[in-house]
Short mmCIF file of N, CA and C in Angstrom, two decimals:
data_model
loop_
_atom_site.label_atom_id
_atom_site.label_comp_id
_atom_site.label_asym_id
_atom_site.label_seq_id
_atom_site.Cartn_x
_atom_site.Cartn_y
_atom_site.Cartn_z
N MET F 1 263.43 112.37 22.22
CA MET F 1 262.34 113.18 22.09
C MET F 1 261.66 112.90 20.51
N LYS F 2 260.52 113.08 20.23
CA LYS F 2 260.33 112.88 18.79
C LYS F 2 259.99 114.52 18.50
N LYS F 3 260.05 114.50 17.25
CA LYS F 3 259.73 115.57 16.52
C LYS F 3 258.10 115.98 16.60
N GLN F 4 257.61 117.20 16.59
CA GLN F 4 256.10 117.28 16.90
C GLN F 4 255.35 116.68 15.66
N GLU F 5 254.19 115.92 15.74
CA GLU F 5 253.75 115.37 14.69
C GLU F 5 252.76 116.47 14.21
N SER F 6 252.81 115.83 12.65
CA SER F 6 251.83 116.61 11.79
C SER F 6 250.52 116.61 12.22
N ILE F 7 250.11 115.13 12.65
CA ILE F 7 248.87 114.60 12.81
C ILE F 7 248.53 115.31 14.29
N LYS F 8 247.59 115.96 14.55
CA LYS F 8 247.10 116.84 15.54
C LYS F 8 246.04 115.56 16.44
N LYS F 9 246.48 115.36 17.70
CA LYS F 9 245.91 114.55 18.61
C LYS F 9 244.96 115.21 18.96
N THR F 10 243.07 114.56 19.28
CA THR F 10 242.26 115.22 19.80
C THR F 10 242.61 115.29 21.70
N ARG F 11 241.90 116.02 21.95
CA ARG F 11 241.88 116.17 23.33
C ARG F 11 241.80 115.33 24.26
N GLU F 12 241.00 113.87 23.86
CA GLU F 12 240.72 112.95 24.52
C GLU F 12 242.31 111.89 24.44
N GLU F 13 242.56 112.06 23.26
CA GLU F 13 244.03 111.00 23.19
C GLU F 13 244.91 111.59 23.81
N LEU F 14 245.17 112.97 23.78
CA LEU F 14 246.34 113.23 24.78
C LEU F 14 245.92 113.11 26.51
N PHE F 15 244.71 113.30 26.58
CA PHE F 15 244.12 113.18 28.21
C PHE F 15 244.50 111.33 28.37
N ALA F 16 244.20 110.72 27.36
CA ALA F 16 244.42 109.24 27.73
C ALA F 16 245.73 108.98 27.87
N GLU F 17 246.60 109.81 27.14
CA GLU F 17 247.99 109.59 26.81
C GLU F 17 248.79 109.42 28.06
N LYS F 18 248.28 111.00 28.84
CA LYS F 18 248.84 111.51 29.98
C LYS F 18 248.34 110.49 31.14
N ALA F 19 247.12 110.35 31.32
CA ALA F 19 246.42 109.30 32.59
C ALA F 19 247.22 107.86 32.43
N SER F 20 247.54 107.22 31.23
CA SER F 20 248.10 106.18 31.07
C SER F 20 249.58 106.13 31.57
N LYS F 21 250.33 107.24 31.64
CA LYS F 21 251.62 107.42 32.49
C LYS F 21 251.48 107.61 33.69
N SER F 22 252.49 108.09 34.31
CA SER F 22 252.68 108.59 35.62
C SER F 22 252.37 109.65 35.91
N TYR F 23 251.57 110.25 35.26
CA TYR F 23 251.32 112.01 35.56
C TYR F 23 250.33 111.99 36.87
N ALA F 24 250.52 112.84 37.69
CA ALA F 24 249.59 113.01 38.99
C ALA F 24 248.42 113.31 38.64
N ILE F 25 247.28 112.63 39.01
CA ILE F 25 246.08 112.99 38.76
C ILE F 25 245.50 113.51 40.10
N CYS F 26 244.46 114.17 40.12
CA CYS F 26 243.70 114.72 41.33
C CYS F 26 241.99 114.15 41.51
N TYR F 27 241.72 113.39 42.18
CA TYR F 27 240.43 112.84 42.73
C TYR F 27 239.56 114.01 43.72
N SER F 28 239.91 115.07 44.07
CA SER F 28 239.39 115.97 44.80
C SER F 28 237.61 116.44 44.16
N GLU F 29 236.44 115.95 45.00
CA GLU F 29 235.44 116.45 44.68
C GLU F 29 234.96 117.77 45.31
N THR F 30 235.74 118.36 46.03
CA THR F 30 235.77 119.40 46.78
C THR F 30 236.47 120.57 46.26
N CYS F 31 237.60 120.66 45.45
CA CYS F 31 238.38 121.65 45.06
C CYS F 31 237.60 122.81 44.30
N PRO F 32 237.77 123.72 44.60
CA PRO F 32 237.49 124.90 44.00
C PRO F 32 237.30 125.26 42.38
N VAL F 33 238.64 124.88 42.02
CA VAL F 33 239.33 124.92 40.87
C VAL F 33 239.35 123.76 39.95
N ARG F 34 238.88 122.81 40.27
CA ARG F 34 238.77 121.56 40.01
C ARG F 34 238.08 121.23 38.35
N THR F 35 237.19 122.14 38.07
CA THR F 35 236.59 121.79 36.77
C THR F 35 237.48 122.45 35.61
N HIS F 36 238.44 123.29 35.76
CA HIS F 36 239.43 124.01 35.02
C HIS F 36 240.91 123.49 35.28
N CYS F 37 241.11 122.35 35.86
CA CYS F 37 242.33 121.65 36.11
C CYS F 37 242.36 120.52 35.13
N LEU F 38 243.56 120.42 34.61
CA LEU F 38 243.77 119.18 33.88
C LEU F 38 243.93 118.04 34.52
N ARG F 39 244.81 118.07 35.82
CA ARG F 39 244.73 116.58 36.58
C ARG F 39 243.44 116.23 37.25
N TRP F 40 242.66 117.05 37.40
CA TRP F 40 241.16 116.64 37.69
C TRP F 40 240.28 116.05 36.83
N GLN F 41 240.47 116.68 35.38
CA GLN F 41 239.82 116.03 34.10
C GLN F 41 240.91 114.95 33.84
N LEU F 42 241.72 114.58 34.14
CA LEU F 42 242.40 113.28 33.75
C LEU F 42 241.91 112.01 34.74
N ARG F 43 241.23 112.42 35.57
CA ARG F 43 240.76 111.20 36.30
C ARG F 43 239.85 110.12 35.67
N THR F 44 239.23 110.63 34.66
CA THR F 44 238.38 109.67 33.95
C THR F 44 239.04 108.93 32.93
N PHE F 45 240.26 109.30 32.81
CA PHE F 45 240.97 108.75 31.68
C PHE F 45 241.97 107.31 32.13
N THR F 46 242.08 107.60 33.29
CA THR F 46 242.76 106.46 33.99
C THR F 46 242.65 105.17 33.47
N PRO F 47 243.35 104.33 33.12
CA PRO F 47 242.92 102.95 32.56
C PRO F 47 242.46 102.08 33.71
N LYS F 48 241.37 101.58 33.11
CA LYS F 48 240.74 100.57 34.21
C LYS F 48 241.29 99.36 34.88
N ASP F 49 242.51 98.99 34.11
CA ASP F 49 243.25 98.10 34.22
C ASP F 49 244.37 98.21 35.20
N ARG F 50 244.79 99.46 35.53
CA ARG F 50 245.72 99.89 36.29
C ARG F 50 245.21 99.57 37.72
N ARG F 51 246.36 99.11 38.65
CA ARG F 51 245.95 99.03 39.80
C ARG F 51 246.40 100.08 40.68
N MET F 52 247.51 100.92 40.23
CA MET F 52 247.78 102.22 40.94
C MET F 52 247.77 103.31 40.30
N ALA F 53 247.63 104.49 40.65
CA ALA F 53 247.97 105.64 39.89
C ALA F 53 248.50 106.71 40.87
N THR F 54 249.44 107.60 40.27
CA THR F 54 250.24 108.71 41.06
C THR F 54 248.86 109.67 41.11
N CYS F 55 248.82 110.19 42.31
CA CYS F 55 247.76 111.16 42.43
C CYS F 55 248.17 112.20 43.39
N VAL F 56 247.43 113.44 43.68
CA VAL F 56 247.55 114.64 44.34
C VAL F 56 247.50 114.19 45.76
N ASN F 57 248.37 114.75 46.35
CA ASN F 57 248.10 114.23 47.89
C ASN F 57 246.66 115.03 48.63
N LEU F 58 245.72 114.75 48.87
CA LEU F 58 244.57 115.71 49.42
C LEU F 58 244.62 115.89 50.76
N ASN F 59 245.41 115.09 51.43
CA ASN F 59 245.77 115.41 53.17
C ASN F 59 246.37 116.93 52.89
N ASN F 60 247.45 117.04 52.10
CA ASN F 60 248.19 118.47 52.13
C ASN F 60 247.25 119.46 52.22
N PRO F 61 247.35 120.34 53.32
CA PRO F 61 246.51 121.47 53.26
C PRO F 61 246.63 122.55 52.06
N ALA F 62 247.49 122.87 51.38
CA ALA F 62 247.62 123.73 50.16
C ALA F 62 246.88 123.47 49.08
N THR F 63 246.66 121.77 48.92
CA THR F 63 245.80 121.67 47.87
C THR F 63 244.30 121.71 48.03
N GLN F 64 243.56 121.62 47.41
CA GLN F 64 241.93 121.87 47.21
C GLN F 64 241.67 123.10 47.44
N THR F 65 242.42 123.92 47.34
CA THR F 65 241.75 125.44 47.35
C THR F 65 242.35 126.39 46.18
N ASP F 66 241.89 127.71 46.19
CA ASP F 66 242.24 128.55 45.04
C ASP F 66 243.41 128.59 44.42
N GLY F 67 244.57 128.72 45.52
CA GLY F 67 246.02 128.67 45.33
C GLY F 67 246.44 127.23 45.07
N CYS F 68 245.84 126.43 44.80
CA CYS F 68 246.51 125.11 44.86
C CYS F 68 247.72 125.00 43.73
N PRO F 69 248.72 124.39 44.49
CA PRO F 69 250.36 124.46 43.95
C PRO F 69 250.50 123.58 42.64
N VAL F 70 249.54 122.54 42.74
CA VAL F 70 249.80 121.55 41.98
C VAL F 70 248.64 121.80 40.53
N TYR F 71 247.80 122.74 40.81
CA TYR F 71 246.98 123.08 39.65
C TYR F 71 247.71 123.49 38.33
N ARG F 72 246.78 122.56 37.24
CA ARG F 72 247.31 123.21 35.72
C ARG F 72 245.88 123.46 35.04
N ASP F 73 246.31 124.57 34.42
CA ASP F 73 245.11 125.14 33.75
C ASP F 73 244.63 123.97 32.30
N ASP F 74 243.54 124.20 32.31
CA ASP F 74 243.03 123.07 30.90
C ASP F 74 243.09 124.14 29.73
N SER F 75 243.36 125.34 29.77
CA SER F 75 243.55 126.00 28.43
C SER F 75 244.61 125.87 27.80
N PRO F 76 244.71 125.68 26.50
CA PRO F 76 245.77 125.28 25.60
C PRO F 76 246.46 126.96 25.29
N VAL F 77 247.94 126.51 25.46
CA VAL F 77 248.89 127.89 25.39
C VAL F 77 249.52 127.79 24.16
N ARG F 78 249.45 128.97 23.33
CA ARG F 78 250.10 129.03 22.44
C ARG F 78 251.90 129.58 22.40
N MET F 79 252.54 128.60 21.90
CA MET F 79 254.11 128.34 22.09
C MET F 79 254.49 128.56 20.74
N PRO F 80 255.90 129.37 20.81
CA PRO F 80 256.87 129.13 19.69
C PRO F 80 257.22 127.83 19.55
N LEU F 81 257.49 127.35 18.22
CA LEU F 81 257.92 125.92 17.92
C LEU F 81 258.77 126.10 16.71
N GLY F 82 260.44 126.42 17.45
CA GLY F 82 261.50 126.54 16.80
C GLY F 82 261.91 127.95 16.62
N ILE F 83 263.02 128.15 17.01
CA ILE F 83 263.67 129.54 17.13
C ILE F 83 264.71 129.73 16.00
N SER F 84 265.19 128.96 14.99
CA SER F 84 266.16 129.30 14.25
C SER F 84 266.08 130.40 13.26
N LYS F 85 264.72 130.51 12.94
CA LYS F 85 264.06 131.91 11.89
C LYS F 85 264.46 133.23 12.77
N MET F 86 264.77 133.43 14.23
CA MET F 86 265.00 134.68 14.73
C MET F 86 266.25 135.08 14.29
N TYR F 87 267.15 134.22 13.98
CA TYR F 87 268.56 134.71 13.69
C TYR F 87 268.85 135.42 12.27
N TYR F 88 267.42 134.92 11.20
CA TYR F 88 267.73 135.42 9.85
C TYR F 88 268.29 136.71 9.62
N ASP F 89 267.87 137.92 10.03
CA ASP F 89 267.82 139.35 9.78
C ASP F 89 268.95 139.66 10.80
N MET F 90 269.57 138.98 12.18
CA MET F 90 270.12 139.62 13.17
C MET F 90 271.53 139.37 12.59
N PRO F 91 272.40 140.57 12.88
CA PRO F 91 274.03 140.61 12.46
C PRO F 91 274.40 139.38 13.34
N GLN F 92 275.83 139.13 12.98
CA GLN F 92 276.43 138.07 13.72
C GLN F 92 277.02 138.55 15.16
N ARG F 93 277.12 139.78 15.34
CA ARG F 93 277.59 140.69 16.37
C ARG F 93 276.70 140.37 17.53
N ILE F 94 275.46 140.41 16.96
CA ILE F 94 274.41 139.95 18.20
C ILE F 94 274.06 138.45 18.26
N ALA F 95 273.74 137.72 17.02
CA ALA F 95 273.54 136.39 16.82
C ALA F 95 274.42 135.47 17.86
N HIS F 96 275.45 135.56 17.77
CA HIS F 96 276.63 134.61 18.17
C HIS F 96 276.43 134.86 19.97
N PRO F 97 276.68 135.78 20.49
CA PRO F 97 276.78 135.91 21.66
C PRO F 97 275.17 135.85 22.11
N LEU F 98 273.93 136.00 21.69
CA LEU F 98 272.87 135.61 21.99
C LEU F 98 272.77 134.11 21.89
N LYS F 99 273.20 133.38 21.00
CA LYS F 99 273.32 131.76 21.00
C LYS F 99 274.17 131.08 22.28
N GLN F 100 275.16 131.80 22.38
CA GLN F 100 275.82 131.49 23.77
C GLN F 100 275.09 131.73 25.03
N ASN F 101 274.48 132.79 25.26
CA ASN F 101 273.70 133.20 26.39
C ASN F 101 272.45 132.01 26.45
N LEU F 102 272.01 131.93 25.50
CA LEU F 102 270.71 130.88 25.59
C LEU F 102 270.95 129.39 25.96
N ILE F 103 272.18 129.18 25.37
CA ILE F 103 273.01 127.84 25.66
C ILE F 103 273.20 127.59 27.22
N GLN F 104 273.72 128.53 27.62
CA GLN F 104 274.06 128.63 28.99
C GLN F 104 272.89 128.65 29.74
N HIS F 105 272.13 129.42 29.41
CA HIS F 105 270.60 129.47 30.45
C HIS F 105 270.05 127.90 30.46
N PHE F 106 269.78 127.85 28.89
CA PHE F 106 268.76 126.30 28.95
C PHE F 106 269.39 125.16 28.98
N ASN F 107 270.88 125.21 28.74
CA ASN F 107 271.98 123.86 28.25
C ASN F 107 271.92 123.66 27.05
N ARG F 108 272.65 122.83 26.79
CA ARG F 108 272.67 122.57 24.86
C ARG F 108 271.83 122.00 24.32
N LYS F 109 271.35 120.71 24.87
CA LYS F 109 270.54 119.84 24.60
C LYS F 109 269.11 120.65 24.68
N ARG F 110 268.61 121.48 25.72
CA ARG F 110 267.34 122.12 25.63
C ARG F 110 267.54 123.19 24.43
N TYR F 111 268.64 123.92 24.52
CA TYR F 111 268.63 125.04 23.43
C TYR F 111 268.57 124.43 21.93
N TYR F 112 269.01 123.30 21.79
CA TYR F 112 269.01 122.77 20.08
C TYR F 112 267.32 122.03 20.05
N GLU F 113 266.92 121.65 21.07
CA GLU F 113 265.53 120.98 21.13
C GLU F 113 264.69 122.11 20.72
N TYR F 114 264.80 123.51 21.29
CA TYR F 114 263.80 124.59 21.04
C TYR F 114 264.22 125.37 19.73
N HIS F 115 265.62 125.00 19.37
CA HIS F 115 266.07 125.41 18.05
C HIS F 115 265.31 124.99 16.96
N SER F 116 265.50 123.72 16.81
CA SER F 116 264.99 122.87 15.56
C SER F 116 263.49 122.41 15.55
N GLY F 117 262.71 122.73 16.91
CA GLY F 117 261.21 122.58 16.91
C GLY F 117 260.87 121.24 17.32
N TYR F 118 261.74 120.59 18.09
CA TYR F 118 261.66 119.20 18.38
C TYR F 118 260.69 119.34 19.93
N ARG F 119 260.90 120.69 20.51
CA ARG F 119 260.12 120.88 21.99
C ARG F 119 259.68 122.14 21.66
N PRO F 120 258.28 122.68 21.94
CA PRO F 120 257.75 124.20 22.15
C PRO F 120 258.28 124.64 23.13
N VAL F 121 258.42 126.04 23.07
CA VAL F 121 259.07 126.97 23.83
C VAL F 121 257.98 127.49 24.91
N PRO F 122 258.11 126.94 26.06
CA PRO F 122 257.17 127.47 27.31
C PRO F 122 257.11 128.96 27.38
N PRO F 123 256.12 129.48 27.87
CA PRO F 123 256.03 131.16 27.89
C PRO F 123 256.89 131.56 28.73
N GLU F 124 257.35 131.15 29.89
CA GLU F 124 258.62 131.72 30.73
C GLU F 124 259.75 131.51 30.00
N HIS F 125 260.13 130.63 29.10
CA HIS F 125 261.43 130.63 28.26
C HIS F 125 261.12 131.52 27.21
N GLU F 126 260.13 131.65 26.40
CA GLU F 126 259.91 132.58 25.30
C GLU F 126 260.28 133.87 25.99
N GLN F 127 259.75 134.24 27.24
CA GLN F 127 259.71 135.81 27.93
C GLN F 127 261.32 135.70 28.12
N TYR F 128 261.96 134.56 28.52
CA TYR F 128 263.76 134.83 28.75
C TYR F 128 264.40 135.33 27.66
N ILE F 129 263.79 134.38 26.53
CA ILE F 129 264.46 134.63 25.03
C ILE F 129 264.25 136.29 24.65
N LEU F 130 262.98 136.58 24.81
CA LEU F 130 262.85 138.06 24.06
C LEU F 130 263.42 139.08 24.93
N LYS F 131 263.73 138.79 26.25
CA LYS F 131 264.47 139.84 27.31
C LYS F 131 265.97 139.58 26.88
N ALA F 132 266.48 138.58 26.33
CA ALA F 132 267.71 138.52 26.07
C ALA F 132 268.01 138.93 24.70
N ILE F 133 267.24 139.01 23.97
CA ILE F 133 267.32 139.55 22.24
C ILE F 133 267.52 141.23 23.00
N ALA F 134 266.39 141.66 23.45
CA ALA F 134 266.47 142.97 23.91
C ALA F 134 267.80 143.55 24.53
N SER F 135 268.37 142.57 25.31
CA SER F 135 269.63 142.96 26.01
C SER F 135 270.79 143.05 25.10
N PHE F 136 270.62 142.55 24.07
CA PHE F 136 271.97 142.46 23.17
C PHE F 136 271.65 143.53 22.12
N GLY F 137 270.59 144.04 22.14
CA GLY F 137 270.44 145.61 21.44
C GLY F 137 269.51 145.22 20.21
N TRP F 138 269.00 143.98 19.95
CA TRP F 138 267.76 143.85 18.89
C TRP F 138 266.82 144.56 19.27
N THR F 139 266.40 145.23 18.11
CA THR F 139 264.77 146.12 18.43
C THR F 139 263.82 145.82 17.40
N GLN F 140 264.24 144.80 16.42
CA GLN F 140 263.26 144.55 15.62
C GLN F 140 262.37 143.21 16.12
N LEU F 141 261.21 143.36 15.29
CA LEU F 141 260.12 142.34 15.69
C LEU F 141 260.90 140.71 15.69
N VAL F 142 260.58 140.12 16.76
CA VAL F 142 261.22 138.65 16.55
C VAL F 142 260.23 137.96 15.95
N GLU F 143 260.83 136.86 15.14
CA GLU F 143 259.89 135.91 14.52
C GLU F 143 260.40 134.54 14.72
N PHE F 144 259.42 133.83 15.22
CA PHE F 144 259.61 132.58 15.47
C PHE F 144 259.48 131.51 14.16
N ASN F 145 259.81 130.52 14.30
CA ASN F 145 259.29 129.21 13.01
C ASN F 145 258.00 129.41 12.76
N SER F 146 257.18 128.57 13.87
CA SER F 146 256.01 128.52 13.73
C SER F 146 255.38 128.63 15.50
N TYR F 147 253.99 128.32 15.43
CA TYR F 147 253.44 128.54 16.61
C TYR F 147 252.55 127.28 16.98
N VAL F 148 252.45 126.65 17.81
CA VAL F 148 251.65 125.26 18.16
C VAL F 148 250.56 125.90 19.57
N GLU F 149 249.83 125.24 19.51
CA GLU F 149 248.97 125.39 20.76
C GLU F 149 248.67 124.03 21.46
N GLU F 150 249.19 124.18 22.88
CA GLU F 150 249.54 122.72 23.54
C GLU F 150 248.95 123.01 25.09
N PHE F 151 248.80 122.06 25.93
CA PHE F 151 248.64 122.20 27.37
C PHE F 151 249.83 122.40 28.11
N LEU F 152 249.92 123.12 29.25
CA LEU F 152 251.11 123.22 30.00
C LEU F 152 250.94 122.20 31.02
N TRP F 153 251.37 121.03 30.73
CA TRP F 153 251.40 119.67 31.61
C TRP F 153 252.07 119.99 32.82
#
């Protein structure tokens, strides 16, 4: 996995990149949430030379409803990028068991991707980290290395 690039891609470049891969795309014209769904917006970015594309099954009764299980919100989400800074002021008696807990929960590879900033920390994982920190008795404000705004694909 590549480290976050310093050059910010435009929305159109990101969408074209996702549509060219095997990301599921939605072609529904009747879905009530389609205008704010990433999958529906990607339909126009599918390369014209592709013969097949991975798409959402519109025959499934759960799709094309307000509670669509494959819906992806089109608003970027602010996520922490790098978690190494949170250990700076933390005493070793808290930092070491916290690190072991996070490695056990996420697995070693994912933990170090979050730690070094190779991968942004999604909101549900950020919440787990904050709860784990509190459970180990750390009450001070948690500071992450930086933040990035990205889509939750």
